[in-house]
Short mmCIF file of C-alpha atoms in Angstrom, two decimals:
data_model
loop_
_atom_site.label_atom_id
_atom_site.label_comp_id
_atom_site.label_asym_id
_atom_site.label_seq_id
_atom_site.Cartn_x
_atom_site.Cartn_y
_atom_site.Cartn_z
CA UNK A 289 8.61 -13.93 -31.73
CA UNK A 290 5.66 -12.09 -30.44
CA UNK A 291 4.94 -14.19 -27.15
CA UNK A 292 6.10 -12.44 -23.97
CA UNK A 293 8.27 -13.51 -21.26
CA UNK A 294 7.09 -14.52 -18.55
CA UNK A 295 7.74 -13.20 -15.21
CA UNK A 296 6.73 -14.64 -12.07
CA UNK A 297 6.67 -12.63 -8.16
CA UNK A 298 6.55 -15.45 -5.95
CA UNK A 299 6.16 -14.82 -1.99
CA UNK A 300 5.21 -17.22 0.36
CA UNK A 301 3.58 -14.08 2.21
CA UNK A 302 1.51 -11.48 0.30
CA UNK A 303 3.77 -11.13 -2.79
CA UNK A 304 3.87 -7.35 -2.02
CA UNK A 305 7.52 -7.16 -1.72
CA UNK A 306 8.39 -9.50 -4.46
CA UNK A 307 5.78 -7.44 -6.64
CA UNK A 308 7.66 -4.08 -6.20
CA UNK A 309 10.73 -5.21 -6.35
CA UNK A 310 10.08 -7.32 -9.77
CA UNK A 311 8.41 -4.35 -11.23
CA UNK A 312 11.20 -1.87 -10.02
CA UNK A 313 13.65 -3.82 -12.04
CA UNK A 314 10.89 -4.93 -15.11
CA UNK A 315 10.42 -0.86 -15.19
CA UNK A 316 14.05 -0.37 -16.22
CA UNK A 317 13.65 -2.75 -19.31
CA UNK A 318 10.77 -1.04 -21.05
CA UNK A 319 11.39 -1.70 -24.47
CA UNK A 320 10.33 -5.87 -23.25
CA UNK A 321 6.82 -7.09 -23.09
CA UNK A 322 6.28 -8.70 -20.08
CA UNK A 323 3.29 -11.45 -19.05
CA UNK A 324 2.90 -11.10 -15.14
CA UNK A 325 1.67 -13.38 -12.62
CA UNK A 326 2.01 -12.95 -8.61
CA UNK A 327 1.68 -15.97 -7.15
CA UNK A 328 1.07 -15.68 -2.98
CA UNK A 329 1.00 -17.72 -0.25
CA UNK A 330 3.89 -20.17 -1.98
CA UNK A 331 4.24 -21.84 2.01
CA UNK A 332 4.33 -25.29 1.47
CA UNK A 333 6.48 -27.90 -0.38
CA UNK A 334 3.20 -29.07 -2.01
CA UNK A 335 2.45 -25.75 -3.15
CA UNK A 336 6.31 -25.10 -4.45
CA UNK A 337 6.10 -28.23 -6.51
CA UNK A 338 2.90 -27.21 -8.05
CA UNK A 339 4.49 -23.32 -8.86
CA UNK A 340 7.46 -25.46 -10.17
CA UNK A 341 4.64 -27.17 -12.47
CA UNK A 342 3.57 -23.58 -13.60
CA UNK A 343 6.89 -22.42 -14.22
CA UNK A 344 7.64 -25.37 -16.45
CA UNK A 345 4.57 -24.97 -18.48
CA UNK A 346 5.42 -21.23 -18.96
CA UNK A 347 8.94 -22.37 -20.21
CA UNK A 348 7.82 -24.64 -22.74
CA UNK A 349 5.22 -22.27 -24.21
CA UNK A 350 7.59 -19.79 -25.12
CA UNK A 351 11.65 -20.78 -25.26
CA UNK A 352 12.32 -18.40 -23.20
CA UNK A 353 13.69 -18.73 -19.84
CA UNK A 354 10.41 -17.37 -17.45
CA UNK A 355 11.79 -14.32 -14.79
CA UNK A 356 11.23 -15.56 -11.01
CA UNK A 357 11.12 -13.30 -8.98
CA UNK A 358 10.91 -14.98 -5.30
CA UNK A 359 11.00 -13.50 -1.84
CA UNK A 360 10.70 -16.28 0.05
CA UNK A 361 11.84 -16.62 3.90
CA UNK A 362 11.43 -20.61 4.27
CA UNK A 363 14.73 -22.32 2.89
CA UNK A 364 13.10 -25.81 2.33
CA UNK A 365 10.17 -23.74 -0.41
CA UNK A 366 13.47 -21.75 -2.04
CA UNK A 367 15.38 -24.70 -2.92
CA UNK A 368 12.41 -26.37 -4.51
CA UNK A 369 11.38 -23.07 -6.72
CA UNK A 370 15.68 -23.21 -7.10
CA UNK A 371 15.17 -26.28 -9.41
CA UNK A 372 12.18 -24.66 -11.54
CA UNK A 373 13.54 -23.65 -14.95
CA UNK A 374 13.10 -20.09 -14.50
CA UNK A 375 15.88 -17.43 -14.21
CA UNK A 376 15.95 -16.76 -10.14
CA UNK A 377 16.55 -13.74 -8.83
CA UNK A 378 15.61 -14.26 -5.17
CA UNK A 379 15.54 -11.69 -2.93
CA UNK A 380 16.53 -13.54 0.35
CA UNK A 381 19.39 -15.45 -1.51
CA UNK A 382 20.80 -12.50 -2.58
CA UNK A 383 20.66 -10.36 1.04
CA UNK A 384 20.20 -12.82 4.18
CA UNK A 385 23.75 -14.44 4.13
CA UNK A 386 25.31 -11.30 3.74
CA UNK A 387 23.28 -9.70 7.17
CA UNK A 388 23.87 -13.04 8.59
CA UNK A 389 27.71 -12.40 8.43
CA UNK A 390 27.53 -8.94 9.73
CA UNK A 391 24.97 -9.28 12.12
CA UNK A 392 27.21 -12.47 13.56
CA UNK A 393 23.88 -14.34 13.91
CA UNK A 394 21.26 -16.73 12.00
CA UNK A 395 18.32 -15.61 10.38
CA UNK A 396 15.23 -17.28 11.47
CA UNK A 397 14.43 -18.51 8.43
CA UNK A 398 10.70 -18.64 9.65
CA UNK A 399 7.98 -16.34 7.85
CA UNK A 400 5.91 -14.09 9.68
CA UNK A 401 6.26 -11.50 12.23
CA UNK A 402 5.77 -12.42 16.41
CA UNK A 403 1.63 -12.34 16.22
CA UNK A 404 0.94 -10.52 19.53
CA UNK A 405 1.12 -6.55 21.24
CA UNK A 406 3.10 -5.37 18.34
CA UNK A 407 0.55 -6.51 15.30
CA UNK A 408 -2.23 -5.36 17.73
CA UNK A 409 -1.10 -2.09 17.81
CA UNK A 410 0.14 -2.11 14.39
CA UNK A 411 -3.67 -2.88 13.65
CA UNK A 412 -5.05 -0.06 16.33
CA UNK A 413 -2.83 3.09 14.64
CA UNK A 414 -4.10 1.69 11.20
CA UNK A 415 -7.71 1.50 11.84
CA UNK A 416 -7.79 4.70 14.10
CA UNK A 417 -6.08 6.25 11.15
CA UNK A 418 -8.98 5.42 8.58
CA UNK A 419 -11.98 6.30 10.75
CA UNK A 420 -10.07 9.27 11.41
CA UNK A 421 -9.43 10.21 7.89
CA UNK A 422 -12.90 9.05 6.65
CA UNK A 423 -14.46 10.87 9.22
CA UNK A 424 -12.61 14.12 8.17
CA UNK A 425 -12.99 13.26 3.72
CA UNK A 426 -14.37 16.35 2.20
CA UNK A 427 -14.26 18.95 4.90
CA UNK A 428 -17.01 17.11 6.64
CA UNK A 429 -16.32 17.75 10.18
CA UNK A 430 -13.94 19.83 12.03
CA UNK A 431 -14.52 17.45 15.12
CA UNK A 432 -11.05 16.82 16.30
CA UNK A 433 -9.37 18.15 13.43
CA UNK A 434 -7.15 19.34 16.16
CA UNK A 435 -5.95 16.07 16.15
CA UNK A 436 -5.23 15.65 12.29
CA UNK A 437 -1.16 14.81 11.44
CA UNK A 438 -2.24 16.89 8.33
CA UNK A 439 -5.29 18.35 6.38
CA UNK A 440 -5.04 18.31 2.47
CA UNK A 441 -6.64 21.34 1.05
CA UNK A 442 -7.36 21.80 -3.02
CA UNK A 443 -10.56 22.00 -5.13
CA UNK A 444 -12.91 19.44 -5.63
CA UNK A 445 -11.44 16.75 -7.30
CA UNK A 446 -7.46 17.04 -7.28
CA UNK A 447 -6.97 13.80 -5.84
CA UNK A 448 -7.55 14.75 -1.74
CA UNK A 449 -9.45 11.42 -0.75
CA UNK A 450 -7.43 8.55 -2.33
CA UNK A 451 -4.03 10.35 -1.04
CA UNK A 452 -5.49 10.78 2.43
CA UNK A 453 -6.57 7.14 2.56
CA UNK A 454 -2.92 6.06 1.26
CA UNK A 455 -1.42 7.86 4.50
CA UNK A 456 -3.73 6.44 6.81
CA UNK A 457 -3.19 2.36 5.70
CA UNK A 458 0.60 2.85 4.38
CA UNK A 459 1.34 5.11 7.38
CA UNK A 460 -0.87 5.23 9.87
CA UNK A 461 -1.14 9.11 9.38
CA UNK A 462 -4.37 10.43 10.44
CA UNK A 463 -4.65 12.40 7.51
CA UNK A 464 -7.90 15.27 6.87
CA UNK A 465 -9.04 16.82 3.67
CA UNK A 466 -10.52 19.98 3.15
CA UNK A 467 -12.09 21.00 -0.62
CA UNK A 468 -11.62 24.45 -2.09
CA UNK A 469 -15.02 25.54 -2.88
CA UNK A 470 -15.26 28.71 -5.50
CA UNK A 471 -17.42 30.58 -2.71
CA UNK A 472 -13.94 29.87 -0.49
CA UNK A 473 -11.81 31.13 -3.23
CA UNK A 474 -13.73 34.03 -3.53
CA UNK A 475 -12.87 34.95 0.27
CA UNK A 476 -9.58 36.73 0.67
CA UNK A 477 -9.01 34.62 4.01
CA UNK A 478 -8.35 30.63 4.62
CA UNK A 479 -11.86 28.94 4.69
CA UNK A 480 -12.69 29.04 8.92
CA UNK A 481 -12.74 25.46 9.46
CA UNK A 482 -9.07 25.02 9.03
CA UNK A 483 -7.62 28.74 9.24
CA UNK A 484 -6.28 27.89 12.54
CA UNK A 485 -4.07 24.87 11.67
CA UNK A 486 -3.10 26.72 8.97
CA UNK A 487 0.53 24.47 9.54
CA UNK A 488 -1.08 21.66 8.84
CA UNK A 489 -1.76 22.47 5.80
CA UNK A 490 -0.82 20.89 2.43
CA UNK A 491 -1.96 21.97 -1.09
CA UNK A 492 -2.53 19.65 -3.57
CA UNK A 493 -2.85 21.74 -7.07
CA UNK A 494 -3.67 19.90 -10.89
CA UNK A 495 -3.33 20.61 -14.28
CA UNK A 496 -6.80 22.50 -15.45
CA UNK A 497 -6.84 20.08 -18.53
CA UNK A 498 -6.55 16.54 -16.42
CA UNK A 499 -9.34 17.97 -14.19
CA UNK A 500 -11.90 18.95 -16.38
CA UNK A 501 -11.11 15.48 -18.06
CA UNK A 502 -11.86 14.18 -14.49
CA UNK A 503 -15.08 15.96 -14.04
CA UNK A 504 -16.44 15.72 -17.02
CA UNK A 505 -16.66 11.85 -16.25
CA UNK A 506 -18.48 12.95 -12.79
CA UNK A 507 -20.72 15.80 -14.59
CA UNK A 508 -20.50 15.92 -18.32
CA UNK A 509 -20.95 19.29 -19.55
CA UNK A 510 -21.29 20.88 -16.36
CA UNK A 511 -20.21 24.18 -15.80
CA UNK A 512 -18.21 22.49 -13.40
CA UNK A 513 -16.24 20.59 -15.52
CA UNK A 514 -15.17 23.00 -18.11
CA UNK A 515 -11.55 24.17 -18.52
CA UNK A 516 -12.37 27.54 -17.59
CA UNK A 517 -14.00 26.99 -14.35
CA UNK A 518 -10.79 24.86 -14.06
CA UNK A 519 -8.85 26.79 -14.88
CA UNK A 520 -10.01 30.23 -12.44
CA UNK A 521 -10.08 27.26 -9.43
CA UNK A 522 -6.71 26.01 -9.99
CA UNK A 523 -5.49 29.60 -10.55
CA UNK A 524 -7.41 30.79 -7.71
CA UNK A 525 -6.03 27.40 -5.12
CA UNK A 526 -2.64 28.09 -6.47
CA UNK A 527 -2.71 32.09 -5.33
CA UNK A 528 -4.23 31.00 -2.23
CA UNK A 529 -1.74 28.33 -1.48
CA UNK A 530 0.93 31.06 -2.19
CA UNK A 531 -0.43 34.24 -0.14
CA UNK A 532 -0.50 32.19 2.71
CA UNK A 533 2.95 30.29 2.14
CA UNK A 534 1.37 26.74 2.47
CA UNK A 535 3.14 24.28 0.63
CA UNK A 536 2.03 22.22 -2.60
CA UNK A 537 2.79 19.70 -5.03
CA UNK A 538 1.14 19.29 -8.35
CA UNK A 539 -0.60 15.76 -8.31
CA UNK A 540 -1.37 15.80 -12.62
CA UNK A 541 2.16 12.93 -12.84
CA UNK A 542 1.92 11.63 -9.52
CA UNK A 543 1.18 7.78 -8.24
CA UNK A 544 -1.04 8.17 -5.08
CA UNK A 545 2.25 6.24 -3.64
CA UNK A 546 4.68 9.29 -4.76
CA UNK A 547 1.95 12.03 -3.18
CA UNK A 548 2.04 9.86 -0.14
CA UNK A 549 5.64 9.84 -0.05
CA UNK A 550 6.19 13.15 -0.64
CA UNK A 551 4.07 14.78 1.59
CA UNK A 552 5.70 12.46 4.54
CA UNK A 553 8.61 14.13 3.51
CA UNK A 554 7.83 17.93 3.41
CA UNK A 555 5.00 17.74 6.23
CA UNK A 556 7.90 15.86 8.43
CA UNK A 557 5.82 13.27 9.22
CA UNK A 558 6.86 9.81 10.82
CA UNK A 559 5.05 6.73 10.30
CA UNK A 560 2.75 5.50 13.02
CA UNK A 561 3.55 2.21 12.76
CA UNK B 47 26.06 -2.29 23.53
CA UNK B 48 22.89 -0.65 24.72
CA UNK B 49 22.71 1.17 21.39
CA UNK B 50 20.92 -0.13 18.63
CA UNK B 51 22.18 -0.43 14.92
CA UNK B 52 21.14 1.87 12.37
CA UNK B 53 18.98 0.87 9.61
CA UNK B 54 18.99 3.18 6.44
CA UNK B 55 16.12 2.65 3.72
CA UNK B 56 17.54 4.89 0.80
CA UNK B 57 15.21 5.37 -2.44
CA UNK B 58 14.93 7.55 -5.41
CA UNK B 59 11.55 7.00 -5.53
CA UNK B 60 8.87 6.77 -2.73
CA UNK B 61 11.15 4.44 -0.76
CA UNK B 62 8.50 1.76 -0.45
CA UNK B 63 10.46 -0.73 -2.36
CA UNK B 64 13.15 -0.56 0.15
CA UNK B 65 11.65 -0.15 3.04
CA UNK B 66 9.59 -3.50 2.45
CA UNK B 67 12.47 -5.44 0.84
CA UNK B 68 14.82 -4.06 4.42
CA UNK B 69 12.08 -4.73 6.49
CA UNK B 70 11.49 -8.48 5.31
CA UNK B 71 15.54 -9.35 6.35
CA UNK B 72 15.60 -7.48 9.43
CA UNK B 73 12.51 -9.45 10.11
CA UNK B 74 14.59 -12.58 10.28
CA UNK B 75 16.89 -11.10 12.69
CA UNK B 76 14.67 -10.17 15.83
CA UNK B 77 16.72 -10.54 18.93
CA UNK B 78 18.74 -7.56 17.04
CA UNK B 79 17.31 -3.67 17.58
CA UNK B 80 17.78 -1.55 14.98
CA UNK B 81 16.79 2.11 14.53
CA UNK B 82 14.92 2.42 11.17
CA UNK B 83 15.28 5.55 9.01
CA UNK B 84 13.37 6.01 5.78
CA UNK B 85 14.86 8.50 3.02
CA UNK B 86 13.01 8.99 0.09
CA UNK B 87 13.88 11.04 -3.39
CA UNK B 88 17.17 11.17 -3.27
CA UNK B 89 17.40 12.00 -6.68
CA UNK B 90 20.55 14.32 -7.25
CA UNK B 91 23.98 14.10 -6.60
CA UNK B 92 23.46 16.78 -3.63
CA UNK B 93 21.30 15.02 -1.78
CA UNK B 94 23.07 11.57 -2.03
CA UNK B 95 26.21 13.44 -0.74
CA UNK B 96 23.80 15.33 2.29
CA UNK B 97 22.76 11.26 2.83
CA UNK B 98 26.70 10.33 2.87
CA UNK B 99 27.13 12.63 5.80
CA UNK B 100 24.17 11.44 7.69
CA UNK B 101 25.44 7.41 7.33
CA UNK B 102 28.88 8.89 8.35
CA UNK B 103 27.41 10.58 11.83
CA UNK B 104 25.36 7.27 12.14
CA UNK B 105 28.21 5.23 12.29
CA UNK B 106 30.49 7.34 13.90
CA UNK B 107 27.79 7.22 17.06
CA UNK B 108 27.11 3.67 17.23
CA UNK B 109 30.69 2.01 16.37
CA UNK B 110 28.59 -0.69 14.73
CA UNK B 111 28.34 -0.44 10.81
CA UNK B 112 24.99 0.86 9.80
CA UNK B 113 22.97 -0.93 7.32
CA UNK B 114 21.66 0.83 4.01
CA UNK B 115 19.02 -1.24 2.12
CA UNK B 116 19.00 0.94 -1.11
CA UNK B 117 16.67 1.19 -4.13
CA UNK B 118 18.50 3.55 -6.25
CA UNK B 119 17.71 3.48 -10.11
CA UNK B 120 20.13 5.71 -10.73
CA UNK B 121 24.39 4.61 -11.48
CA UNK B 122 25.73 7.91 -10.36
CA UNK B 123 23.84 8.40 -6.80
CA UNK B 124 23.85 4.42 -6.43
CA UNK B 125 27.90 5.22 -6.85
CA UNK B 126 27.73 7.67 -3.94
CA UNK B 127 25.91 6.45 -1.56
CA UNK B 128 28.28 3.33 -2.22
CA UNK B 129 30.96 5.26 -0.68
CA UNK B 130 29.70 5.60 2.92
CA UNK B 131 30.66 3.55 5.79
CA UNK B 132 27.60 1.28 5.46
CA UNK B 133 27.14 -2.53 5.04
CA UNK B 134 25.51 -1.65 1.62
CA UNK B 135 22.23 -4.04 0.18
CA UNK B 136 21.42 -2.53 -2.92
CA UNK B 137 18.70 -3.97 -4.70
CA UNK B 138 19.41 -2.36 -8.32
CA UNK B 139 23.07 -3.52 -7.81
CA UNK B 140 21.98 -7.29 -6.99
CA UNK B 141 19.75 -7.47 -9.72
CA UNK B 142 20.09 -5.43 -12.73
CA UNK B 143 23.09 -6.72 -13.86
CA UNK B 144 21.67 -10.35 -14.32
CA UNK B 145 18.73 -8.81 -15.71
CA UNK B 146 20.56 -7.23 -18.54
CA UNK B 147 22.50 -10.39 -19.26
CA UNK B 148 19.63 -12.37 -19.65
CA UNK B 149 17.13 -10.10 -21.49
CA UNK B 150 20.52 -8.94 -23.77
CA UNK B 151 19.50 -5.17 -23.41
CA UNK B 152 21.19 -2.46 -21.03
CA UNK B 153 18.50 -1.05 -17.99
CA UNK B 154 17.74 2.50 -18.90
CA UNK B 155 19.03 3.67 -15.40
CA UNK B 156 16.57 6.56 -15.27
CA UNK B 157 13.80 7.04 -12.70
CA UNK B 158 10.33 6.93 -13.38
CA UNK B 159 7.72 5.32 -15.65
CA UNK B 160 6.75 6.77 -18.67
CA UNK B 161 4.41 9.63 -17.67
CA UNK B 162 1.39 9.46 -20.10
CA UNK B 163 -1.83 6.85 -20.95
CA UNK B 164 -0.64 4.21 -18.91
CA UNK B 165 -0.45 6.25 -15.61
CA UNK B 166 -3.31 8.05 -16.53
CA UNK B 167 -5.00 4.66 -16.58
CA UNK B 168 -4.14 3.65 -13.42
CA UNK B 169 -4.72 6.78 -11.80
CA UNK B 170 -8.04 6.02 -13.22
CA UNK B 171 -8.61 2.79 -12.34
CA UNK B 172 -7.93 3.55 -9.01
CA UNK B 173 -10.03 6.41 -8.71
CA UNK B 174 -12.92 4.56 -9.68
CA UNK B 175 -12.31 2.06 -6.99
CA UNK B 176 -11.37 4.24 -4.63
CA UNK B 177 -15.20 5.86 -5.28
CA UNK B 178 -16.90 2.52 -5.47
CA UNK B 179 -15.55 1.56 -2.19
CA UNK B 180 -16.69 4.54 -0.39
CA UNK B 181 -19.88 4.40 -2.11
CA UNK B 182 -20.84 0.79 -0.95
CA UNK B 183 -18.91 1.33 1.97
CA UNK B 184 -20.59 -0.20 5.52
CA UNK B 185 -23.89 -1.13 2.93
CA UNK B 186 -25.18 2.26 2.47
CA UNK B 187 -26.23 1.81 -0.99
CA UNK B 188 -27.44 -1.27 -3.47
CA UNK B 189 -26.79 0.94 -6.56
CA UNK B 190 -24.08 -0.79 -8.70
CA UNK B 191 -23.49 -3.47 -6.03
CA UNK B 192 -23.23 -5.43 -9.42
CA UNK B 193 -20.49 -3.87 -10.43
CA UNK B 194 -18.43 -5.11 -7.18
CA UNK B 195 -15.57 -6.84 -7.86
CA UNK B 196 -16.36 -8.57 -4.55
CA UNK B 197 -18.27 -8.12 -1.32
CA UNK B 198 -16.53 -8.61 2.14
CA UNK B 199 -19.43 -9.47 5.00
CA UNK B 200 -19.03 -9.94 8.21
CA UNK B 201 -20.19 -8.02 11.73
CA UNK B 202 -19.83 -4.26 12.83
CA UNK B 203 -15.79 -3.47 13.73
CA UNK B 204 -14.40 -7.08 11.84
CA UNK B 205 -12.02 -5.38 9.73
CA UNK B 206 -14.23 -4.86 6.46
CA UNK B 207 -13.70 -1.01 5.67
CA UNK B 208 -10.04 -0.96 5.47
CA UNK B 209 -9.47 -4.11 3.76
CA UNK B 210 -11.86 -3.12 1.53
CA UNK B 211 -10.14 0.51 0.86
CA UNK B 212 -6.51 -1.88 0.53
CA UNK B 213 -7.94 -3.52 -2.24
CA UNK B 214 -9.30 -0.20 -4.01
CA UNK B 215 -5.61 1.39 -2.87
CA UNK B 216 -3.86 -1.55 -3.97
CA UNK B 217 -5.27 -3.46 -6.92
CA UNK B 218 -7.94 -1.52 -7.93
CA UNK B 219 -10.72 -3.78 -6.88
CA UNK B 220 -14.12 -2.83 -6.31
CA UNK B 221 -14.75 -3.82 -3.14
CA UNK B 222 -18.29 -3.21 -1.36
CA UNK B 223 -18.62 -4.38 2.30
CA UNK B 224 -21.68 -5.23 4.22
CA UNK B 225 -21.87 -4.89 7.80
CA UNK B 226 -24.41 -8.09 9.16
CA UNK B 227 -26.27 -6.93 11.89
CA UNK B 228 -27.79 -8.56 14.81
CA UNK B 229 -31.09 -8.52 12.81
CA UNK B 230 -29.32 -9.82 9.86
CA UNK B 231 -28.42 -12.89 12.26
CA UNK B 232 -31.49 -14.12 13.67
CA UNK B 233 -32.92 -14.41 9.87
CA UNK B 234 -32.85 -17.69 7.88
CA UNK B 235 -31.71 -16.22 4.64
CA UNK B 236 -29.08 -14.10 3.90
CA UNK B 237 -29.31 -10.19 3.79
CA UNK B 238 -31.73 -9.22 1.00
CA UNK B 239 -29.30 -6.31 -0.40
CA UNK B 240 -26.25 -9.15 -1.00
CA UNK B 241 -28.34 -11.94 -1.47
CA UNK B 242 -28.22 -12.27 -5.26
CA UNK B 243 -24.56 -11.87 -5.04
CA UNK B 244 -23.67 -14.56 -2.83
CA UNK B 245 -20.27 -15.65 -5.19
CA UNK B 246 -18.88 -12.02 -4.51
CA UNK B 247 -19.32 -12.57 -0.95
CA UNK B 248 -16.46 -13.26 1.21
CA UNK B 249 -16.33 -13.40 4.69
CA UNK B 250 -14.54 -12.03 7.88
CA UNK B 251 -14.56 -13.23 11.07
CA UNK B 252 -12.22 -12.63 14.40
CA UNK B 253 -12.03 -13.75 17.83
CA UNK B 254 -14.61 -12.71 20.10
CA UNK B 255 -12.71 -11.26 22.52
CA UNK B 256 -10.69 -9.27 19.87
CA UNK B 257 -13.55 -7.97 19.06
CA UNK B 258 -15.02 -6.83 22.55
CA UNK B 259 -11.54 -5.12 22.76
CA UNK B 260 -12.15 -3.17 19.38
CA UNK B 261 -16.08 -2.39 20.42
CA UNK B 262 -14.59 -1.39 23.73
CA UNK B 263 -12.84 1.40 22.47
CA UNK B 264 -15.76 2.78 20.33
CA UNK B 265 -18.72 2.09 23.11
CA UNK B 266 -17.66 1.61 26.13
CA UNK B 267 -19.81 -0.98 28.71
CA UNK B 268 -22.03 -0.97 26.02
CA UNK B 269 -23.75 -4.15 25.27
CA UNK B 270 -22.82 -3.92 21.82
CA UNK B 271 -18.95 -4.42 23.22
CA UNK B 272 -19.77 -7.23 25.70
CA UNK B 273 -18.31 -10.73 25.67
CA UNK B 274 -21.35 -12.27 24.96
CA UNK B 275 -22.90 -10.27 22.67
CA UNK B 276 -19.90 -10.70 20.67
CA UNK B 277 -19.73 -14.37 21.26
CA UNK B 278 -23.10 -14.93 19.53
CA UNK B 279 -22.59 -12.47 16.93
CA UNK B 280 -19.45 -14.27 15.67
CA UNK B 281 -21.13 -17.52 16.59
CA UNK B 282 -24.09 -16.87 14.18
CA UNK B 283 -22.36 -14.97 11.25
CA UNK B 284 -19.74 -18.19 11.42
CA UNK B 285 -23.16 -19.94 11.13
CA UNK B 286 -24.78 -18.36 8.01
CA UNK B 287 -21.23 -18.68 6.13
CA UNK B 288 -20.84 -22.34 6.52
CA UNK B 289 -24.54 -22.44 5.58
CA UNK B 290 -24.71 -20.41 2.64
CA UNK B 291 -21.29 -21.99 1.93
CA UNK B 292 -19.70 -18.43 2.01
CA UNK B 293 -15.82 -19.05 1.96
CA UNK B 294 -14.14 -16.59 4.62
CA UNK B 295 -11.22 -15.42 6.88
CA UNK B 296 -10.63 -14.80 10.45
CA UNK B 297 -8.89 -11.54 10.42
CA UNK B 298 -7.56 -11.31 14.50
CA UNK B 299 -3.82 -12.13 13.42
CA UNK B 300 -4.05 -11.17 10.07
CA UNK B 301 -2.35 -7.61 8.64
CA UNK B 302 -4.69 -5.45 6.24
CA UNK B 303 -1.59 -6.81 3.42
CA UNK B 304 -2.65 -9.92 4.43
CA UNK B 305 -5.80 -9.95 4.63
CA UNK B 306 -6.05 -8.25 0.93
CA UNK B 307 -3.74 -10.58 -0.91
CA UNK B 308 -5.46 -13.51 0.65
CA UNK B 309 -8.83 -11.85 -0.35
CA UNK B 310 -7.69 -12.03 -4.10
CA UNK B 311 -6.17 -15.39 -4.02
CA UNK B 312 -9.01 -17.02 -2.46
CA UNK B 313 -11.73 -15.25 -5.05
CA UNK B 314 -9.45 -15.64 -8.42
CA UNK B 315 -9.48 -11.63 -8.41
CA UNK B 316 -6.68 -9.90 -11.14
CA UNK B 317 -4.97 -6.52 -10.35
CA UNK B 318 -6.89 -3.51 -12.63
CA UNK B 319 -3.58 -1.57 -12.86
#
């Protein structure tokens, strides 16, 4: 059978939890091909009934039972979805009862946090981290660098910017970054801008071949993108990390999520919201 | 009893799935206070045994059984953690068996995706989106604006930048943003830079009181931050959205995740990786 099995990620909120749960599970069955669709904000009985129709259509199309990964808090909506012809992997059904029993209290079965002070504080922490990170991208400013939670250092295109932004958005971390230029790498010392913050520096390195590919996209046929330049810069950067006892990681085979989580752990950082 | 119950989020990967799963569940019990800790990369039997010791200590400290939200793929490590004195809410235990039966095949019980072409493609899509978004933050450039997936428009400090960055990092979306200045708001037409892309524009609005608070942080006692300025700008921006039939949402009580997911849905955008 050529058709792929449908996998639905359904939520009455953003869908991020049901997606990450579903993807983690599907990733364990790499020989099976799936057709994925995410449906966020299924938060009324009407939307739930429309969702059931979509699942029914998918079931009829392929003769394979669709997989329905759901993270739906509201019981009424959960009940409607449960009557669709899919295999239901319902996150709240699996765990909420166990937790109610353990905690000796009923779940509120309601969407959303209390919208109040805590939300605002969360938003502000995140906003501050994003602004800090944007203002300290690519070594543009040493103003308030002392307030950085971490300073990522690495050669051009080693993955500093996306990682910093992810740290800011996901964890509220003020993440600066400093690009090691060939000039910096020629000197025996740490770059003056970051020298006094050595204990906040975390290094990123990358496979020279991958770096050359990335740079080639930016500046084709340049010395900057040549494999010999990339090899030299990466070797010099790693030598600098070792010389100054700076912890570092190789970004080549890591996702931004993995890099950010590793850095949080290695630097002993705590989520700010 | 004054002490809070321990809640552990444990994973052999980043911990993001176990955290989002655990937080969604704990959020249903708002009257209970928890002491949360996340432990990513528990990926060897030794680390798992160290983890068990930490859970044991927590259990002895509070006389309340710790909650252990785990997203651990490796069976050996899962078994070790299961022998700790916590209430185990194990995501893979709950669902992997059901899926194996339905799919008629065994889970590979291994961490990580295939590190190959697909990872690189994913990284590149994300990097491209982040670069695009940074290059089109705050209306700085109309170069390649035609390649934007979406253009967020709103008054200064209405939440455009963090939302754009989240869209880029989480979904690989090329999200530009354009800040509506008082000058723009005085004119009857859409700003020239974005006019030809009207169908890509999505509006952000915000409660004037909240906007005034945010702006006050930036420029205290300024006309820019005054409640009358904020009220006027927000009213003018909303009038513009209505006049040109631009869909918009109020950011005041929404998290960046909720905003991004709403925009994906409202604009019919698909994840790029």
